[in-house]
Short mmCIF file of C-alpha atoms in Angstrom, two decimals:
data_model
loop_
_atom_site.label_atom_id
_atom_site.label_comp_id
_atom_site.label_asym_id
_atom_site.label_seq_id
_atom_site.Cartn_x
_atom_site.Cartn_y
_atom_site.Cartn_z
CA MET E 1 -30.31 73.12 82.60
CA ALA E 2 -33.69 74.57 81.70
CA LEU E 3 -34.68 77.25 84.18
CA ILE E 4 -38.43 76.60 84.13
CA PRO E 5 -38.20 72.88 85.01
CA ALA E 6 -35.62 73.68 87.70
CA VAL E 7 -37.93 76.20 89.34
CA LEU E 8 -41.01 74.00 88.96
CA PHE E 9 -39.30 70.91 90.39
CA GLY E 10 -37.89 73.11 93.15
CA LEU E 11 -41.34 74.34 94.17
CA LEU E 12 -42.69 70.80 94.14
CA THR E 13 -39.76 69.65 96.27
CA PHE E 14 -40.42 72.44 98.77
CA TRP E 15 -44.07 71.37 98.93
CA LEU E 16 -42.99 67.81 99.72
CA HIS E 17 -40.70 69.16 102.45
CA ARG E 18 -43.69 70.94 103.99
CA ARG E 19 -45.91 67.86 103.82
CA ILE E 20 -43.41 65.14 104.78
CA VAL E 21 -40.95 66.90 107.09
CA ARG E 22 -42.72 69.92 108.57
CA ALA E 23 -46.29 68.59 108.84
CA THR E 24 -45.06 65.47 110.65
CA ALA E 25 -42.59 67.41 112.86
CA LEU E 26 -39.89 64.96 111.77
CA ALA E 27 -37.02 65.11 114.26
CA ARG E 28 -33.31 65.24 113.52
CA PRO E 29 -31.38 63.49 112.07
CA TRP E 30 -34.27 62.06 110.01
CA SER E 31 -35.46 65.49 108.92
CA ILE E 32 -31.98 66.22 107.51
CA VAL E 33 -31.90 62.83 105.77
CA ALA E 34 -35.34 63.40 104.24
CA ASP E 35 -34.52 66.90 103.03
CA GLY E 36 -31.20 65.73 101.63
CA ALA E 37 -32.93 62.96 99.73
CA LEU E 38 -35.50 65.41 98.33
CA VAL E 39 -32.73 67.73 97.07
CA VAL E 40 -30.84 64.85 95.43
CA LEU E 41 -34.02 63.62 93.75
CA TRP E 42 -34.74 67.18 92.55
CA ALA E 43 -31.34 67.21 90.83
CA LEU E 44 -31.82 63.74 89.34
CA ALA E 45 -35.23 64.74 87.98
CA LEU E 46 -33.60 67.67 86.19
CA VAL E 47 -30.97 65.39 84.68
CA GLY E 48 -33.71 63.02 83.52
CA PHE E 49 -35.76 65.87 82.05
CA GLU E 50 -32.78 67.21 80.07
CA SER E 51 -31.44 63.80 79.02
CA GLY E 52 -31.72 63.62 75.24
CA ARG E 53 -32.29 67.35 74.99
CA SER E 54 -29.29 69.25 76.31
CA LEU E 55 -27.59 66.26 77.94
CA ASP E 56 -26.10 63.23 76.20
CA PRO E 57 -28.05 60.13 77.31
CA SER E 58 -24.90 58.00 77.02
CA TRP E 59 -23.94 59.28 80.46
CA ALA E 60 -27.15 60.98 81.66
CA ARG E 61 -29.56 58.06 81.11
CA PRO E 62 -28.48 55.83 84.01
CA ILE E 63 -28.82 58.55 86.65
CA GLY E 64 -31.57 60.53 84.92
CA THR E 65 -33.80 57.46 84.81
CA ILE E 66 -33.87 57.46 88.61
CA GLY E 67 -35.05 61.06 88.52
CA LEU E 68 -37.74 60.26 85.95
CA ILE E 69 -38.99 57.37 88.06
CA TRP E 70 -39.07 59.75 91.01
CA LEU E 71 -41.48 62.00 89.10
CA ALA E 72 -43.99 59.14 88.99
CA THR E 73 -43.50 58.58 92.71
CA PHE E 74 -44.09 62.29 93.27
CA PHE E 75 -47.35 62.04 91.31
CA TYR E 76 -48.69 59.45 93.73
CA LEU E 77 -47.27 61.29 96.73
CA PHE E 78 -49.07 64.40 95.54
CA LEU E 79 -52.39 62.57 95.30
CA GLY E 80 -52.08 60.94 98.71
CA LEU E 81 -50.63 63.89 100.60
CA THR E 82 -53.17 66.26 99.11
CA ILE E 83 -55.97 64.07 100.45
CA ILE E 84 -54.30 64.04 103.87
CA GLY E 85 -53.91 67.81 103.76
CA LEU E 86 -57.56 68.33 102.86
CA LEU E 87 -58.72 66.01 105.63
CA SER E 88 -56.40 67.77 108.09
CA PHE E 89 -57.75 71.15 107.05
CA GLY E 90 -61.32 69.93 107.46
CA ALA E 91 -60.51 68.62 110.93
CA ARG E 92 -59.01 72.00 111.91
CA VAL E 93 -62.15 73.78 110.78
CA ILE E 94 -64.29 71.43 112.89
CA ARG E 95 -62.06 71.93 115.94
CA TRP E 96 -62.22 75.70 115.51
CA ALA E 97 -66.00 75.56 115.28
CA ARG E 98 -66.22 73.45 118.43
CA ARG E 99 -64.02 75.84 120.37
CA ARG E 100 -66.10 78.80 119.23
CA LEU E 101 -69.45 77.18 119.91
CA ALA E 102 -68.79 74.90 122.87
CA GLY E 103 -65.55 76.21 124.29
CA ALA E 104 -63.93 72.77 124.00
CA PRO E 105 -60.21 73.15 124.84
CA ASP E 106 -57.42 71.74 122.67
CA THR E 107 -55.34 69.65 125.08
CA PRO E 108 -51.70 68.56 124.61
CA GLN E 109 -52.91 64.96 124.53
CA SER E 110 -55.25 65.60 121.59
CA ALA E 111 -52.49 67.49 119.74
CA ALA E 112 -50.14 64.54 120.26
CA ARG E 113 -52.77 62.13 118.93
CA ARG E 114 -53.24 64.26 115.81
CA LEU E 115 -49.50 64.35 115.18
CA ARG E 116 -49.29 60.57 115.57
CA ARG E 117 -52.13 60.07 113.09
CA MET E 118 -50.47 62.48 110.67
CA ARG E 119 -47.20 60.55 110.85
CA ILE E 120 -48.91 57.19 110.31
CA ALA E 121 -50.96 58.50 107.37
CA THR E 122 -47.92 60.16 105.76
CA ALA E 123 -45.80 57.03 106.16
CA ALA E 124 -48.58 54.97 104.58
CA VAL E 125 -48.78 57.32 101.60
CA VAL E 126 -45.01 57.24 101.10
CA ALA E 127 -44.96 53.44 101.23
CA ALA E 128 -47.91 53.17 98.84
CA ALA E 129 -46.39 55.65 96.38
CA VAL E 130 -43.08 53.79 96.31
CA GLY E 131 -44.84 50.43 95.96
CA VAL E 132 -47.13 51.55 93.15
CA THR E 133 -44.21 53.14 91.29
CA GLY E 134 -42.16 49.97 91.63
CA TYR E 135 -45.02 47.98 90.15
CA GLY E 136 -45.30 50.56 87.36
CA VAL E 137 -41.61 50.27 86.47
CA VAL E 138 -42.04 46.54 85.91
CA GLU E 139 -45.28 46.99 83.95
CA ALA E 140 -43.72 49.59 81.64
CA SER E 141 -40.69 47.45 80.82
CA ARG E 142 -42.65 44.64 79.14
CA PRO E 143 -44.71 45.67 76.10
CA GLN E 144 -46.99 42.83 75.07
CA VAL E 145 -48.32 41.88 71.65
CA ILE E 146 -52.12 41.92 71.56
CA ASP E 147 -54.31 40.65 68.72
CA VAL E 148 -57.43 42.54 67.70
CA ASP E 149 -59.97 41.86 64.93
CA ALA E 150 -61.72 44.77 63.21
CA THR E 151 -64.69 44.13 60.92
CA LEU E 152 -65.10 46.89 58.34
CA ALA E 153 -68.02 47.46 56.01
CA ASN E 154 -66.15 48.82 52.96
CA LEU E 155 -62.98 46.76 53.11
CA PRO E 156 -62.21 45.11 49.72
CA ALA E 157 -62.42 41.33 49.84
CA ARG E 158 -58.75 40.85 48.95
CA PHE E 159 -57.78 42.65 52.16
CA ASP E 160 -59.80 40.32 54.36
CA GLY E 161 -57.33 38.90 56.88
CA LEU E 162 -54.73 41.66 56.39
CA ARG E 163 -52.58 41.85 59.52
CA VAL E 164 -51.36 45.32 60.49
CA ALA E 165 -48.83 45.86 63.26
CA VAL E 166 -49.45 49.18 65.01
CA VAL E 167 -46.53 50.67 66.94
CA SER E 168 -46.63 54.01 68.73
CA ASP E 169 -45.16 56.09 71.53
CA LEU E 170 -41.80 54.42 72.05
CA HIS E 171 -40.40 57.66 73.55
CA VAL E 172 -36.88 56.23 73.42
CA GLY E 173 -33.92 58.39 74.41
CA PRO E 174 -34.04 59.69 77.98
CA ALA E 175 -34.84 56.43 79.77
CA ARG E 176 -34.97 53.81 76.99
CA ASP E 177 -32.00 52.85 74.83
CA ALA E 178 -31.57 51.02 71.53
CA ASP E 179 -32.05 47.65 73.25
CA PHE E 180 -35.64 48.60 74.07
CA THR E 181 -36.28 49.58 70.44
CA ARG E 182 -34.65 46.38 69.24
CA GLY E 183 -36.89 44.34 71.52
CA VAL E 184 -40.00 45.98 70.07
CA VAL E 185 -38.76 45.38 66.53
CA ASP E 186 -38.12 41.70 67.28
CA GLN E 187 -41.62 41.31 68.73
CA VAL E 188 -43.18 42.93 65.65
CA ASN E 189 -41.20 40.85 63.17
CA ALA E 190 -42.06 37.66 65.06
CA GLN E 191 -45.72 38.31 64.19
CA ASN E 192 -44.93 38.40 60.45
CA PRO E 193 -47.41 41.25 59.76
CA ASP E 194 -48.45 42.24 56.24
CA LEU E 195 -48.09 45.94 57.06
CA VAL E 196 -46.33 47.91 59.81
CA VAL E 197 -47.49 51.40 60.77
CA LEU E 198 -45.77 53.78 63.20
CA VAL E 199 -48.10 56.46 64.58
CA GLY E 200 -45.70 58.89 66.20
CA ASP E 201 -43.77 59.82 69.33
CA LEU E 202 -40.94 57.40 68.69
CA THR E 203 -38.30 59.54 70.42
CA ASP E 204 -37.79 62.24 73.03
CA GLY E 205 -34.81 64.43 72.34
CA THR E 206 -32.61 65.83 69.61
CA ILE E 207 -31.32 63.92 66.62
CA PRO E 208 -27.62 64.09 67.65
CA HIS E 209 -28.41 62.76 71.14
CA VAL E 210 -31.01 60.04 70.56
CA ARG E 211 -30.90 58.97 66.91
CA ASP E 212 -28.92 55.87 67.89
CA THR E 213 -31.74 54.69 70.16
CA LEU E 214 -34.11 54.60 67.17
CA GLU E 215 -31.81 52.96 64.61
CA PRO E 216 -33.07 49.39 65.24
CA ILE E 217 -36.37 50.27 63.50
CA ALA E 218 -34.43 49.76 60.28
CA GLY E 219 -34.98 46.07 60.97
CA LEU E 220 -38.78 46.21 60.68
CA ARG E 221 -40.11 43.96 57.92
CA ALA E 222 -43.53 43.68 56.23
CA GLN E 223 -44.62 42.60 52.76
CA LEU E 224 -46.61 45.80 52.11
CA GLY E 225 -44.04 48.04 53.76
CA VAL E 226 -43.37 50.13 56.87
CA TYR E 227 -45.08 53.53 57.07
CA GLY E 228 -45.17 56.27 59.69
CA VAL E 229 -46.49 59.68 60.72
CA SER E 230 -45.20 62.19 63.22
CA GLY E 231 -46.47 62.61 66.76
CA ASN E 232 -46.27 65.74 68.87
CA HIS E 233 -42.95 64.83 70.49
CA GLU E 234 -41.09 64.85 67.17
CA TYR E 235 -41.44 68.64 67.34
CA TYR E 236 -40.67 69.25 71.01
CA SER E 237 -36.88 69.05 71.03
CA ASP E 238 -35.93 69.19 67.35
CA ASP E 239 -37.34 69.89 63.91
CA GLY E 240 -40.07 67.35 63.17
CA GLY E 241 -39.31 67.33 59.46
CA ARG E 242 -35.69 66.41 60.10
CA TRP E 243 -36.82 63.63 62.43
CA LEU E 244 -39.02 62.23 59.65
CA ASP E 245 -36.00 62.40 57.32
CA VAL E 246 -34.18 60.19 59.81
CA TRP E 247 -37.08 57.74 59.73
CA GLU E 248 -36.79 57.62 55.95
CA GLU E 249 -33.08 56.87 56.25
CA LEU E 250 -34.03 53.95 58.50
CA GLY E 251 -36.45 52.49 55.95
CA VAL E 252 -39.75 54.01 57.09
CA ARG E 253 -41.86 55.65 54.41
CA THR E 254 -43.26 58.74 56.05
CA LEU E 255 -46.67 60.10 55.12
CA ARG E 256 -46.52 63.86 55.44
CA ASN E 257 -50.08 64.89 54.61
CA ALA E 258 -49.90 62.31 51.85
CA ARG E 259 -51.32 58.97 50.77
CA VAL E 260 -50.13 55.87 49.02
CA PRO E 261 -52.22 53.14 47.33
CA LEU E 262 -51.79 49.60 48.64
CA THR E 263 -52.74 46.90 46.15
CA VAL E 264 -53.40 43.20 46.81
CA ASP E 265 -54.46 40.92 43.96
CA GLY E 266 -55.82 43.78 41.90
CA GLN E 267 -57.78 45.53 44.66
CA THR E 268 -56.60 48.75 46.27
CA ILE E 269 -57.01 50.71 49.49
CA GLN E 270 -55.61 54.14 50.26
CA LEU E 271 -53.15 54.47 53.15
CA ALA E 272 -53.06 58.12 54.19
CA GLY E 273 -51.15 59.96 56.89
CA VAL E 274 -51.15 63.42 58.41
CA HIS E 275 -48.92 65.35 60.78
CA ASP E 276 -49.85 65.60 64.44
CA ALA E 277 -52.78 67.85 65.35
CA THR E 278 -50.46 70.26 67.20
CA ALA E 279 -47.59 70.29 64.69
CA PRO E 280 -46.15 73.81 64.15
CA GLU E 281 -45.55 75.56 60.84
CA PRO E 282 -44.76 74.37 58.24
CA TYR E 283 -45.97 70.95 59.37
CA GLU E 284 -49.64 71.59 60.11
CA PRO E 285 -51.89 68.58 59.42
CA ASP E 286 -53.82 68.77 56.15
CA LEU E 287 -56.14 65.83 55.67
CA PRO E 288 -57.83 67.16 52.49
CA ALA E 289 -54.36 67.40 50.90
CA ALA E 290 -53.58 63.87 52.02
CA LEU E 291 -56.75 62.55 50.39
CA ALA E 292 -56.51 64.64 47.21
CA GLY E 293 -56.89 62.51 44.10
CA SER E 294 -58.56 59.58 45.84
CA SER E 295 -62.05 58.42 44.95
CA PRO E 296 -65.00 58.77 47.38
CA ASP E 297 -65.47 55.01 46.92
CA ASP E 298 -61.94 54.16 48.07
CA PHE E 299 -61.38 52.47 51.40
CA VAL E 300 -59.15 54.86 53.38
CA LEU E 301 -56.91 53.82 56.26
CA LEU E 302 -55.57 56.90 58.03
CA LEU E 303 -52.54 57.26 60.30
CA ALA E 304 -52.97 60.20 62.70
CA HIS E 305 -51.21 60.45 66.04
CA GLN E 306 -54.06 61.88 68.12
CA PRO E 307 -57.53 60.28 68.34
CA ASN E 308 -59.22 63.69 68.13
CA GLN E 309 -58.10 63.88 64.51
CA ALA E 310 -60.82 61.32 63.79
CA VAL E 311 -63.43 64.07 64.06
CA GLU E 312 -62.23 65.63 60.81
CA ALA E 313 -61.52 62.19 59.35
CA SER E 314 -65.14 61.14 59.78
CA GLY E 315 -66.33 64.16 57.83
CA LEU E 316 -64.01 63.20 54.97
CA ARG E 317 -65.17 59.57 54.77
CA VAL E 318 -62.14 57.92 56.33
CA ASP E 319 -63.00 54.28 57.06
CA LEU E 320 -60.35 53.38 59.64
CA GLN E 321 -57.89 55.44 61.68
CA PHE E 322 -54.91 54.30 63.75
CA SER E 323 -53.78 56.56 66.60
CA GLY E 324 -51.74 56.56 69.79
CA HIS E 325 -50.76 59.49 72.00
CA ILE E 326 -52.76 58.71 75.15
CA HIS E 327 -50.85 55.70 76.55
CA GLY E 328 -54.09 54.52 78.12
CA GLY E 329 -53.52 57.32 80.65
CA GLN E 330 -50.11 55.81 81.58
CA LEU E 331 -50.52 56.50 85.31
CA TRP E 332 -53.82 55.54 86.90
CA PRO E 333 -56.16 57.43 87.40
CA VAL E 334 -55.17 59.84 84.59
CA ARG E 335 -57.17 57.84 82.04
CA TYR E 336 -60.38 59.17 83.57
CA LEU E 337 -59.36 62.72 82.64
CA VAL E 338 -58.60 61.88 78.98
CA PRO E 339 -62.21 62.13 77.70
CA ALA E 340 -62.12 65.86 78.46
CA GLN E 341 -59.65 66.23 75.59
CA GLN E 342 -59.98 63.14 73.37
CA PRO E 343 -63.01 61.30 71.94
CA THR E 344 -61.68 57.86 72.87
CA VAL E 345 -59.06 56.43 75.22
CA THR E 346 -57.96 53.01 74.04
CA GLY E 347 -58.90 50.13 71.77
CA LEU E 348 -61.53 49.93 69.02
CA ASP E 349 -64.16 52.66 68.90
CA THR E 350 -66.06 54.79 66.45
CA VAL E 351 -66.00 58.54 65.95
CA GLY E 352 -68.85 59.51 63.69
CA GLU E 353 -68.60 57.17 60.70
CA THR E 354 -64.92 56.36 61.24
CA VAL E 355 -63.70 53.27 63.04
CA ILE E 356 -60.66 54.10 65.17
CA TYR E 357 -58.12 51.97 66.96
CA THR E 358 -56.11 53.76 69.65
CA THR E 359 -53.08 51.84 70.82
CA GLN E 360 -51.76 52.28 74.37
CA GLY E 361 -48.27 52.51 72.93
CA ALA E 362 -45.15 50.48 73.58
CA GLY E 363 -43.17 52.97 75.65
CA ALA E 364 -43.74 55.66 78.24
CA TRP E 365 -43.34 59.41 78.25
CA GLY E 366 -41.19 60.97 80.96
CA SER E 367 -41.23 58.41 83.72
CA PRO E 368 -40.61 54.85 82.49
CA VAL E 369 -43.60 53.89 84.63
CA ARG E 370 -47.07 52.67 83.68
CA VAL E 371 -49.80 51.82 86.18
CA LEU E 372 -52.90 49.90 85.03
CA ALA E 373 -52.11 50.95 81.45
CA PRO E 374 -49.86 48.17 80.10
CA PRO E 375 -47.71 48.93 77.06
CA GLU E 376 -48.73 47.19 73.88
CA ILE E 377 -47.83 46.34 70.32
CA THR E 378 -51.07 45.73 68.45
CA VAL E 379 -51.56 43.34 65.55
CA LEU E 380 -54.89 44.29 64.02
CA THR E 381 -56.50 41.80 61.63
CA LEU E 382 -58.85 43.47 59.17
CA ARG E 383 -62.06 41.61 58.31
CA THR E 384 -64.53 42.31 55.54
CA LYS E 385 -68.08 42.67 56.78
CA SER E 386 -70.24 40.15 55.00
#
C-alpha cells in the first residue's frame, strides 16, 4: 500500500471521528460502531486507490469500488461538516463575548440544547451526503450520447456534415471493467460516425493490471478511422508511451505530436494531436512539431487532452480543438473552481481564434460518482459557415 494515501486517508478519517463521534458526544455502543465503520471505510478506500496500480482489479475492484464511492461521500461530508464547524465556532465566539460583556451564564440547559442541535445538524449532513452520493453513482453509470452542431468558418465544403464521435476520460480499471468500455463502444458504433477521436485518460492503472478493461475499444469503427492522444492519467501509473503502444495494438492510431491528412472527395483537413500538457519527458507536448509541413491555409482539427492547450493552439491558427479532462467538475460544486485553471469548462466555446469543444467524458476519475455533471459521448456534426 502507498504510505502517503494511507496517512492522508487516516488523517481524514480521524477528522471525521472528531466531527461525527466526538462533537456529537455519541454514546456507546454507537460510538464504537461509527468508529469501526470509519476504519473499515479507510481500508476500503486504500484498496480502491491501489486497485489497478499495485493491486489486481480482478479481486480488488469489487471491494475497492466501495472505498472509492466512500471518498465521494467524504467529500460531501467534509463540505457539510465544515460549515457546521464554522457556525459552531462563530456561536462560541458570540457566547464568549456575551459572558465577557454582560456576564450571561452558560447553563446546563443551554449546553444540552446546543448538543441536540449539533446532533440533528450532523445527522442531516450524513443523510444528505449519502443521498447525494447514491444519486451520483447512478448518474455516473449511464453515459449518454449527445449531439452537437459546430459551424466553422474555414471548413472545406466536402466536410460539411462530417460526424465526429468524441470519447474521453473513461478511467477504466479500478472501478470500471471491460463491460463498461464495451458499452461505450457499442453506443459509439450505433451512431455510425465518420470519425472517432479519443482524447485521453482512458485508463487508471498499469498495463498488466488494467489492459483487459480497455481491449473492447478494438471494436470501434469509423470510415475515416479511430485516432487518439494521451491524457495525464496515461503517465500516472505506467509509461505513457507504452500505453499508447497498447492503443495502437487495439486499432487506435495515436497522434504523438503528429498530424495526419484526412481527405474527402478531393478536399483535405489536417487532424493533429499532441501529448497532454503535463506529460513528462520524453513526451512533452509539441504543437509546432505536430503542425510542421502543413499549410497556413489548411483547416486544422486538434486533439489535446486539456482545454488550456487551446491557448497555444489559437496562436498557431488551429481551427477546432477537442478536449476532455475536466469531467464537467464531476462532483458539484467543483465545476465553479475549474475556471481558475482552465479557460473553459464544458461544451462549445472559443479560446482566441480557436473553437473548442470540451466533452464531460464518459467515465469518472477515482470515485465512480458524478453529481450534476452527467457523463457523455459526444457526436459533433461539423458545418461549413456559409
